[in-house]
Short mmCIF file of C-alpha atoms and ligand atoms in Angstrom, two decimals:
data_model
loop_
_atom_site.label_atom_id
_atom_site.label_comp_id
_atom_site.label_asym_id
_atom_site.label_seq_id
_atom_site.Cartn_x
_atom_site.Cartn_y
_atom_site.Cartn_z
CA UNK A 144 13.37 -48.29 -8.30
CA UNK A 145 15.16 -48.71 -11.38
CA UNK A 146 13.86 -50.27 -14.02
CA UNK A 147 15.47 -52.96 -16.18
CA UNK A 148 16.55 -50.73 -18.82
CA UNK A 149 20.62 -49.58 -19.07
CA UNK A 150 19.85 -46.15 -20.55
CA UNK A 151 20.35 -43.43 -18.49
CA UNK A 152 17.46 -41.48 -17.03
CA UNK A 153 17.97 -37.64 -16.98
CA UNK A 154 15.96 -34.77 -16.18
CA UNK A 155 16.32 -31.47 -17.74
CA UNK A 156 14.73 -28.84 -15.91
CA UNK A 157 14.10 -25.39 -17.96
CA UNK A 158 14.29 -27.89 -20.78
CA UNK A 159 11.84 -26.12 -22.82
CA UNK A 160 14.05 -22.94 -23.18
CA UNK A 161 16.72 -21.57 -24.79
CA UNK A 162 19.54 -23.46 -23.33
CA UNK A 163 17.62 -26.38 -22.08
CA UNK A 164 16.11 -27.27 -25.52
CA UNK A 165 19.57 -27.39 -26.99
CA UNK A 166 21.24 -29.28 -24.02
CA UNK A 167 18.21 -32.30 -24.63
CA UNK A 168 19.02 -32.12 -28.27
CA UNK A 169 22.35 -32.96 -27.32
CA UNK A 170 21.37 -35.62 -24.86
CA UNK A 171 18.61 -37.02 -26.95
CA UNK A 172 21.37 -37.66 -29.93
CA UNK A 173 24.00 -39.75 -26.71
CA UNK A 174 21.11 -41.55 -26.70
CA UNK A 175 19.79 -40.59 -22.75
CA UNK A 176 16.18 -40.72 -21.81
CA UNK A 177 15.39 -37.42 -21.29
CA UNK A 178 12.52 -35.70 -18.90
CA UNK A 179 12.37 -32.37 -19.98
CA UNK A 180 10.54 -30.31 -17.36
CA UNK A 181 9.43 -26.95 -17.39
CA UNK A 182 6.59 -24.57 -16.25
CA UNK A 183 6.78 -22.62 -19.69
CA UNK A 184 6.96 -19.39 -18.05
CA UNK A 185 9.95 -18.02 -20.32
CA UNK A 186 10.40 -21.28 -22.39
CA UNK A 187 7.94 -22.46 -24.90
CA UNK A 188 6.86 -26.23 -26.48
CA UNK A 189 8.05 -24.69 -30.29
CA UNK A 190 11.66 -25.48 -28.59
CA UNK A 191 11.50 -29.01 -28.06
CA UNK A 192 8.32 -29.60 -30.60
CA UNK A 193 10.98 -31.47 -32.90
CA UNK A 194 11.61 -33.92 -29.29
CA UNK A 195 7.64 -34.81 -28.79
CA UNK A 196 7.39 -37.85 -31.09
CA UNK A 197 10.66 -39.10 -29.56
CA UNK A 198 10.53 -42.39 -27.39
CA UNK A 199 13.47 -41.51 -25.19
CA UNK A 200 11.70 -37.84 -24.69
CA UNK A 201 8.58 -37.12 -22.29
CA UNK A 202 7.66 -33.25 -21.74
CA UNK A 203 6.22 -32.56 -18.20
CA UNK A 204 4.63 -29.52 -17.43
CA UNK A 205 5.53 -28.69 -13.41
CA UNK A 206 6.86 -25.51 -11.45
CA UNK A 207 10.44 -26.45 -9.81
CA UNK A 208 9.41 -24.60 -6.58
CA UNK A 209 6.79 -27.57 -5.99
CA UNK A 210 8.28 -31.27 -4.83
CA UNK A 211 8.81 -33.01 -7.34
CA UNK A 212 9.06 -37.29 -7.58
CA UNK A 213 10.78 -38.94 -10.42
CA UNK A 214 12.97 -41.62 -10.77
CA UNK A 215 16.49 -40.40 -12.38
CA UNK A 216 20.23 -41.01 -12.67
CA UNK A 217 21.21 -37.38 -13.65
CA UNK A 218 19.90 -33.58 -13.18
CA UNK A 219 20.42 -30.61 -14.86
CA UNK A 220 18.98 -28.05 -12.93
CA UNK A 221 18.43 -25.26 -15.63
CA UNK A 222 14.76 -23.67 -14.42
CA UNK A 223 14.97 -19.88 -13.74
CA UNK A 224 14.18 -17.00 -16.28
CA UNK A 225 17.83 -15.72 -17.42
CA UNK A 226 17.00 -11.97 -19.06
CA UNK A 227 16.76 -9.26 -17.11
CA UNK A 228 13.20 -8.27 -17.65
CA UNK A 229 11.78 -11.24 -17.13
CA UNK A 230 13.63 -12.54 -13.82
CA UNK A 231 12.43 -8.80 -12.54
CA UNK A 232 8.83 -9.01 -13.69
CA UNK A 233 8.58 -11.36 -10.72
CA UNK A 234 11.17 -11.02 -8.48
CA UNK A 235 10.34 -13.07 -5.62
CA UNK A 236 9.51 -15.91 -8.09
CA UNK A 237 12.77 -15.77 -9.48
CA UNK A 238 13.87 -15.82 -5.69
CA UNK A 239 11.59 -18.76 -5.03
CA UNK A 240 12.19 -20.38 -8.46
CA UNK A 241 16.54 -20.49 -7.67
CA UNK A 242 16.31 -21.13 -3.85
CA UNK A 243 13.25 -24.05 -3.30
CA UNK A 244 13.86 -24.95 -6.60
CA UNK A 245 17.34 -25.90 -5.64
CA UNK A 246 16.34 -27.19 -2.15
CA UNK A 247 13.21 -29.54 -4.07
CA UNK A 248 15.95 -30.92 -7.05
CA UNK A 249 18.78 -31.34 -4.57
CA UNK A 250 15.63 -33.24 -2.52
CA UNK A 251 15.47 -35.43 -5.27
CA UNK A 252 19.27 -35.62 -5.69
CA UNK A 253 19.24 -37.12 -2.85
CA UNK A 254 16.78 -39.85 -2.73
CA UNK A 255 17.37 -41.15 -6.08
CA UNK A 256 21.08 -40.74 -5.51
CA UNK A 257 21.32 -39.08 -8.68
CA UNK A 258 24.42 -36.76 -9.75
CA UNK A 259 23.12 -32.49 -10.15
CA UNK A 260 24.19 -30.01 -12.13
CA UNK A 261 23.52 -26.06 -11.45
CA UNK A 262 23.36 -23.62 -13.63
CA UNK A 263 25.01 -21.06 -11.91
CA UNK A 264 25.41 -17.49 -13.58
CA UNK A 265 28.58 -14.50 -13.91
CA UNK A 266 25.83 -12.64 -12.02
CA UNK A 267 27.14 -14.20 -8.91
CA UNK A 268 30.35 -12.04 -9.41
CA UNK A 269 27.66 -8.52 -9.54
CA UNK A 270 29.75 -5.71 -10.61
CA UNK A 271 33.21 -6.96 -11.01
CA UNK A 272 36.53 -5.17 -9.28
CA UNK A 273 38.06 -8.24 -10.34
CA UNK A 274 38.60 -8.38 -14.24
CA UNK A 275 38.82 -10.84 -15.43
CA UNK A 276 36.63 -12.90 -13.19
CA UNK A 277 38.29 -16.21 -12.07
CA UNK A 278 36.11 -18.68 -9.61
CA UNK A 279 38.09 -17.52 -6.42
CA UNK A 280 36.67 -13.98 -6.66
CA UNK A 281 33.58 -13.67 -4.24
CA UNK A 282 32.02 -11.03 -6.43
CA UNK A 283 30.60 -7.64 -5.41
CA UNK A 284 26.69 -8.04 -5.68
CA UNK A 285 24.14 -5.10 -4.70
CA UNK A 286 21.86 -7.71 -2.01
CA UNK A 287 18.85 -5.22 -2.15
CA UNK A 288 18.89 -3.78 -6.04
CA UNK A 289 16.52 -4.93 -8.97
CA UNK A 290 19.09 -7.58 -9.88
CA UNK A 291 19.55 -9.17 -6.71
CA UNK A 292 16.23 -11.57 -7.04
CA UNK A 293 18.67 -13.27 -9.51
CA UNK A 294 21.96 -12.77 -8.47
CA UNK A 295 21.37 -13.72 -4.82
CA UNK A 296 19.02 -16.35 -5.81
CA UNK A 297 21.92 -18.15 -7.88
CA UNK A 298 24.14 -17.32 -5.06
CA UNK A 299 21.94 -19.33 -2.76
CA UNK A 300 21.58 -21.69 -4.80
CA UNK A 301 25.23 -22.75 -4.89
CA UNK A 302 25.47 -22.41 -1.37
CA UNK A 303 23.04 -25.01 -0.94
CA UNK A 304 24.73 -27.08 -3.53
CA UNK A 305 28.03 -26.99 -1.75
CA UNK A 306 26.22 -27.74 1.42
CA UNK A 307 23.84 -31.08 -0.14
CA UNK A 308 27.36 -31.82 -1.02
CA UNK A 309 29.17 -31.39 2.10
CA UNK A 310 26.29 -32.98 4.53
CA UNK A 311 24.62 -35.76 2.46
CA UNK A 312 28.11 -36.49 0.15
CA UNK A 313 25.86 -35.43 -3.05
CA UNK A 314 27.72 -35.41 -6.48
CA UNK A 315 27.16 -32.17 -7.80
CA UNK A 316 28.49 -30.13 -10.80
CA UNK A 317 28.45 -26.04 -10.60
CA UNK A 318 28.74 -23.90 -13.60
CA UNK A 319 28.93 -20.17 -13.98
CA UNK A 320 27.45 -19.47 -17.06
CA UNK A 321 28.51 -16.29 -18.60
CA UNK A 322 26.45 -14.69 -21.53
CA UNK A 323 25.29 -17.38 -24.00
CA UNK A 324 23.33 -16.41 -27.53
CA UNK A 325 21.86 -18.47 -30.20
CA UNK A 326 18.80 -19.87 -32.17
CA UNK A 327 15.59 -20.53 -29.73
CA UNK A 328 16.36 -17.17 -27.26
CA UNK A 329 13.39 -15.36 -26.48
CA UNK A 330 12.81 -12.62 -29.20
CA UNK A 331 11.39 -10.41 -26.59
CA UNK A 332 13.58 -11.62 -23.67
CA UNK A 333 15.49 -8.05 -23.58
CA UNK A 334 18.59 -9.91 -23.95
CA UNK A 335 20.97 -7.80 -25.86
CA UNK A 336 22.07 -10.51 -28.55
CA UNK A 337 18.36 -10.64 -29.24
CA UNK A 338 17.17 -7.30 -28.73
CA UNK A 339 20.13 -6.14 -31.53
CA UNK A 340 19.63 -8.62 -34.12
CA UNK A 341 15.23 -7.81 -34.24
CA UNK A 342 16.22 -4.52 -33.68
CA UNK A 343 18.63 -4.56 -36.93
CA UNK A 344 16.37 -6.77 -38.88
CA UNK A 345 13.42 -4.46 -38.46
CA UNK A 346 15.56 -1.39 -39.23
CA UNK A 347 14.78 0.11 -35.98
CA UNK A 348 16.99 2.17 -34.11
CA UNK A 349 19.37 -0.24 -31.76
CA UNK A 350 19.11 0.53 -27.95
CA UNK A 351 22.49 1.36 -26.72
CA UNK A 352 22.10 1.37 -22.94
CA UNK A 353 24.12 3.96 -21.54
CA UNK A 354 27.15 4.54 -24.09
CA UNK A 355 27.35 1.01 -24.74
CA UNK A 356 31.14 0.68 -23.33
CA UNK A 357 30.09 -1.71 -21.01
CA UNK A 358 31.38 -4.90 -22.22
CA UNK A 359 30.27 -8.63 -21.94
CA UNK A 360 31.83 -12.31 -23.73
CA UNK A 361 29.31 -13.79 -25.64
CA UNK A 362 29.62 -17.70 -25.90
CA UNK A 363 27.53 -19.34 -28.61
CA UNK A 364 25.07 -22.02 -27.56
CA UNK A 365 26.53 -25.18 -28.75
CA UNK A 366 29.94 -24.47 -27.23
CA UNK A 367 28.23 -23.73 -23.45
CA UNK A 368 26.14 -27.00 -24.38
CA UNK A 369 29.60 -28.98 -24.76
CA UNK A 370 30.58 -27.61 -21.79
CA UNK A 371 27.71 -28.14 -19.68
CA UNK A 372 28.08 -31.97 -21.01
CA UNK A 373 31.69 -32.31 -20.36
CA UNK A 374 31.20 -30.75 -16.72
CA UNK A 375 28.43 -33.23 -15.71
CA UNK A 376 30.92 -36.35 -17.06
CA UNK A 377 33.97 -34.91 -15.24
CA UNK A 378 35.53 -37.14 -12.50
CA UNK A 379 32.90 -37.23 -9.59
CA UNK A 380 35.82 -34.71 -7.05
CA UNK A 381 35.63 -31.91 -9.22
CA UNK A 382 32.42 -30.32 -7.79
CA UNK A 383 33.29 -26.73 -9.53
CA UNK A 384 32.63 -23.58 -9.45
CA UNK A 385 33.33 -23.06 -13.11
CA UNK A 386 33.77 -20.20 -15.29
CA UNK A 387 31.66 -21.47 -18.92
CA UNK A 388 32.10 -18.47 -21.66
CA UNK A 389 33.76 -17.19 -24.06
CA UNK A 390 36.82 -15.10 -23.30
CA UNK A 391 36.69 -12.71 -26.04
CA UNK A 392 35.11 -9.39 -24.92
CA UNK A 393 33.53 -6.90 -26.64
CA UNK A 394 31.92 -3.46 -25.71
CA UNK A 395 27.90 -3.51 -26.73
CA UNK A 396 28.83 -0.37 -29.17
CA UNK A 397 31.17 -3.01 -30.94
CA UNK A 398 28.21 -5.75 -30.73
CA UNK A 399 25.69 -3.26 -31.87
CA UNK A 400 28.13 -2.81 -34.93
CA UNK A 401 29.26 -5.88 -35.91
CA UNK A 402 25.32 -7.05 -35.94
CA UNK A 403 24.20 -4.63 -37.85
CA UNK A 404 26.87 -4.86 -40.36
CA UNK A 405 25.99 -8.82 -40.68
CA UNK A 406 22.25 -7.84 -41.11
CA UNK A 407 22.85 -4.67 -43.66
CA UNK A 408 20.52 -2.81 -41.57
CA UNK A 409 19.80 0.60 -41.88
CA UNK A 410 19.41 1.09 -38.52
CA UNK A 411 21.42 3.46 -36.12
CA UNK A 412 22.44 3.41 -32.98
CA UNK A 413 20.43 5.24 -29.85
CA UNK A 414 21.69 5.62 -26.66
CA UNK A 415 19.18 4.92 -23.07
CA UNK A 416 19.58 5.07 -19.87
CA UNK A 417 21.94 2.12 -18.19
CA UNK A 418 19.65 0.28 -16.16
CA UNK A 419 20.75 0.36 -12.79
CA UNK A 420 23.72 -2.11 -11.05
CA UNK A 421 24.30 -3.33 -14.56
CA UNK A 422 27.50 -4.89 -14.59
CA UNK A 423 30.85 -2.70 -16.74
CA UNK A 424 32.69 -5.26 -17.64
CA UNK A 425 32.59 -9.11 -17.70
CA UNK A 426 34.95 -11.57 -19.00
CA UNK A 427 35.33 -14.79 -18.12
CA UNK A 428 39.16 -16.34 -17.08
CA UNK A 429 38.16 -20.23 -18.05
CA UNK A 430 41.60 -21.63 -17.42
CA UNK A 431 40.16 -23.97 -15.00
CA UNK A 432 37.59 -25.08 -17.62
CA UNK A 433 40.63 -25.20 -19.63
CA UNK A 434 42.64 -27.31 -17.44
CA UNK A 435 39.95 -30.07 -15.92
CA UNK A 436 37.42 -30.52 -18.87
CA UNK A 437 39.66 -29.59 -21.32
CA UNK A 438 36.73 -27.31 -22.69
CA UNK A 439 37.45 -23.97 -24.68
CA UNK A 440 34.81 -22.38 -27.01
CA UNK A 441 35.13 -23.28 -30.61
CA UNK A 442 32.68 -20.69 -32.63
CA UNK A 443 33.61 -17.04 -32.77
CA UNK A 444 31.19 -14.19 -32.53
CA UNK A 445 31.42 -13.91 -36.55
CA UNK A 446 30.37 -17.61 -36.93
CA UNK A 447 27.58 -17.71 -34.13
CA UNK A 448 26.29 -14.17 -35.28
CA UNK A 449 24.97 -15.11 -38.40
CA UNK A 450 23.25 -18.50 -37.12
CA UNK A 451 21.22 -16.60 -34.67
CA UNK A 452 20.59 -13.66 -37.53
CA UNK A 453 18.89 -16.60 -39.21
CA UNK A 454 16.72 -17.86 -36.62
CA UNK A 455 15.52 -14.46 -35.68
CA UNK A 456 14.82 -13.39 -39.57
CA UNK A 457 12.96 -17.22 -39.95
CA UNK A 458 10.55 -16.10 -36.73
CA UNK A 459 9.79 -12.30 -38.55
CA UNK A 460 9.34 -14.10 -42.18
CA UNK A 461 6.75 -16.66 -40.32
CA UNK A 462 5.15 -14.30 -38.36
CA UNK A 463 6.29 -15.75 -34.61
CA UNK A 464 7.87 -12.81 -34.10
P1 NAD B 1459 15.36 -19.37 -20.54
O1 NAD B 1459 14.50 -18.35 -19.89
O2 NAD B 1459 15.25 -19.55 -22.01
O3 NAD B 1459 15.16 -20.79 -19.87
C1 NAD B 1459 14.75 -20.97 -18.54
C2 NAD B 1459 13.65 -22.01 -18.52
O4 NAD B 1459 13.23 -22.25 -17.18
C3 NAD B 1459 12.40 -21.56 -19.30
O5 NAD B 1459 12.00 -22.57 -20.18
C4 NAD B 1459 11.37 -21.32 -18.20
O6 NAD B 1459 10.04 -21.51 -18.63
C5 NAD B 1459 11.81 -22.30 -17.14
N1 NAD B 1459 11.38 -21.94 -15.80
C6 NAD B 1459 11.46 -20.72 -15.20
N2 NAD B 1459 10.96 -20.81 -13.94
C7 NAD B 1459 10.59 -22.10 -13.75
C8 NAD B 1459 10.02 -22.81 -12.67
N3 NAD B 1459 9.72 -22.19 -11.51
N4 NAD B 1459 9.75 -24.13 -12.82
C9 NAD B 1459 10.02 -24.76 -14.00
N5 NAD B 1459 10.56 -24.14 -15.05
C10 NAD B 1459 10.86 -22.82 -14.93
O7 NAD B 1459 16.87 -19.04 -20.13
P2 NAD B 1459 18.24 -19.71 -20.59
O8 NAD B 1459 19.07 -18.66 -21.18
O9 NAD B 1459 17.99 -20.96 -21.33
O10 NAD B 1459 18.86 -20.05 -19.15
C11 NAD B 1459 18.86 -21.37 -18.64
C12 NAD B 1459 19.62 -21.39 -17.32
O11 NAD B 1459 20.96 -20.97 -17.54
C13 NAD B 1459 19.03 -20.46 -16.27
O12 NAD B 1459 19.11 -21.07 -15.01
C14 NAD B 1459 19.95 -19.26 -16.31
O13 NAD B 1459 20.01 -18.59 -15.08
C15 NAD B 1459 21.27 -19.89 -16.69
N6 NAD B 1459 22.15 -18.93 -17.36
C16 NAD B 1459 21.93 -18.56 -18.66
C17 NAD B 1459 22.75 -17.62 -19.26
C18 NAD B 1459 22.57 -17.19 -20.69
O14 NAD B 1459 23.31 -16.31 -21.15
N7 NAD B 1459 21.67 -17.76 -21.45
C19 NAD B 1459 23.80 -17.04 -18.52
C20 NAD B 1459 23.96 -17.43 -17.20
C21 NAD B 1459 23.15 -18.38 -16.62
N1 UDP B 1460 22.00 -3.82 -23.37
C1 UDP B 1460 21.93 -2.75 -24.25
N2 UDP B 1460 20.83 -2.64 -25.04
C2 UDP B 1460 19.82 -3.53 -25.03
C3 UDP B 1460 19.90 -4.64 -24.14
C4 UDP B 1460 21.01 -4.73 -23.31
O1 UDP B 1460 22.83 -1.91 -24.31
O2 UDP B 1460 18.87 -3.35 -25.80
C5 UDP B 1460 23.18 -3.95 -22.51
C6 UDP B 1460 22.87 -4.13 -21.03
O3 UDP B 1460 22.72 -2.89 -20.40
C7 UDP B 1460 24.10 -4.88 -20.56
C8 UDP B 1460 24.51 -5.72 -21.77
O4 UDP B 1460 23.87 -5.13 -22.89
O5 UDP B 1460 25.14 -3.99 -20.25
C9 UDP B 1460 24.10 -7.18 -21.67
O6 UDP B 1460 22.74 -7.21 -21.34
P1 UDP B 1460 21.92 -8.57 -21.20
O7 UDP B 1460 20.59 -8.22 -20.64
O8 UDP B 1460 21.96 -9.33 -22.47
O9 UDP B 1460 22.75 -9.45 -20.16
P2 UDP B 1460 23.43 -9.15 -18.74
O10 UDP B 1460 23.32 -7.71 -18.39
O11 UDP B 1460 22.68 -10.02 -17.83
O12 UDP B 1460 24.83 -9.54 -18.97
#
């Protein structure tokens, strides 16, 4: 039922983490009344405590694999651990979390008629032959390695998407989110953004994983939020796939450098063992993005660098970290 009130209802689930927190910033400030949801399993409440006061905000704690029945105009279906060590701490979770999760939002979709957005990953491209990765490429994904609870998971996901889409005439909006850094990531998460800078502010030795020539685009947070925002308001046909990153790639070597140049860190630079099916190369071709949002990143790595440097030395200097 809707109620007598104009302002758009929209749920934001994974709105307690990294990306989610800054996406109901963002919708909080358009004015939207936002249900953040989340089962804080790689989020946490310090990311939206700013939000709690708010009267257009309401926190609800719930797990996305469970049915869920709210009344909405718009969903952004965010929920699923994104780093590596935490989407394989529990894999079939992560399974569970992409695949019912999808099937219990696009549920909801559904009933309340409301228009869904996915966020999709580059991990649904695997290990790229294709370089660089444009939406028609069907990617080259390991379906029984450690990755694969996340990769497939997304995979499924979006085929369930197109299908809502094809069967019940659902309006949905599909990104493929390529590496994104900024304030509020995990400090732990294993992500490499965030695993360089504590590594460099602590003046530890910064884990290279194999020789670090493996490269990756890093897109900084309020650029993929723009994105995200300009994707759900695009003209109801354009359903996606698309490519959201930044196009610039580095190697990890030149990441590992460049942050601990920024930081003036003593630290040096150790190589490991590259975890297995971890992707070479990755860089995303966003002409489509380009062309039908008319969305392009805006902050280089030098800008967005030093933002998230700040956040992470902030955490150490209050002891959150
Ligand atoms: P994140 O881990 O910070 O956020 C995910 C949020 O989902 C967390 O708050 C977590 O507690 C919540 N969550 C996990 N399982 C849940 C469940 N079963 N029910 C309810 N909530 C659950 O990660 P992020 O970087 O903010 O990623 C957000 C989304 O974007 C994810 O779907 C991720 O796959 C996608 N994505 C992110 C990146 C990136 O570089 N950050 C890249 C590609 C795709
Ligand atoms: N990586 C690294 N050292 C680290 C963490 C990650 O060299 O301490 C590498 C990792 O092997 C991968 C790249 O950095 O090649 C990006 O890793 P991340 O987990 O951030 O994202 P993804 O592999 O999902 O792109």
């Amino acid at each position: 039922m809707r109620n007598y009130s104009t302002t758009k209802r929209v749920l934001v689930t994974g709105g307690a983490g990294f990306l989610g927190s800054h996406l109901c910033d963002r919708l909080i400030a358009d004015g939207c009344d936002v249900l953040c949801l989340d089962n804080l399993y790689t989020g946490a409440k310090q990311n939206i405590e700013h939000l709690l006061g708010h009267p257009r905000f309401e926190f609800m704690r719930h797990d996305v694999t469970f049915p869920l029945y709210v009344e909405v105009d718009e969903i952004y279906n965010l929920a699923c651990p994104a780093s590596p060590i935490h989407y394989q701490y529990d894999p079939v979770q992560t399974t569970k979390t992409s695949v019912h999760g999808a099937i219990n939002m696009l549920g909801l979709a559904k009933r309340t008629r409301a228009r869904i957005f996915q966020a999709s990953t580059s991990e649904v491209y695997g290990d790229p032959e294709v370089h660089p990765q444009q939406e028609s490429y069907w990617g080259r994904v390991n379906p029984i390695g450690e990755r694969a609870c996340y990769d497939e998971g997304k995979r499924c996901a979006e085929t369930l998407f197109f299908d809502y889409h094809r069967q019940h005439g659902l309006e949905i909006k599909v990104a493929r989110i390529f590496n994104t850094y900024g304030p509020r990531m995990h400090p732990n998460d294993g992500r490499v953004v965030s695993n360089f800078i504590m590594q460099a502010l602590r003046n530890k030795p910064i884990t290279l994983y194999g020789e670090g020539s493996q490269t990756r685009s890093f897109c900084y947070v309020d650029d993929m939020v723009d994105g995200i925002m300009r994707l759900m308001s695009a003209p109801a046909e354009f359903a996606g796939p698309v490519n959201l990153g930044n196009p610039i790639e580095f190697t990890v070597r030149q990441l590992a450098e460049q942050i601990v140049d920024l930081v003036g860190s003593s630290s040096s630079l150790e190589c490991h063992d590259l975890p297995s099916d971890d992707p070479r190369q990755r860089k995303p071709d966003i002409s489509l993005a380009q062309e039908r949002l008319g969305w392009h990143p805006k902050v280089q790595l030098s800008d967005g660098l030093p933002k998230t440097i700040a956040y992470f030395d902030d955490l150490i200097r209050s002891g959150s970290a």
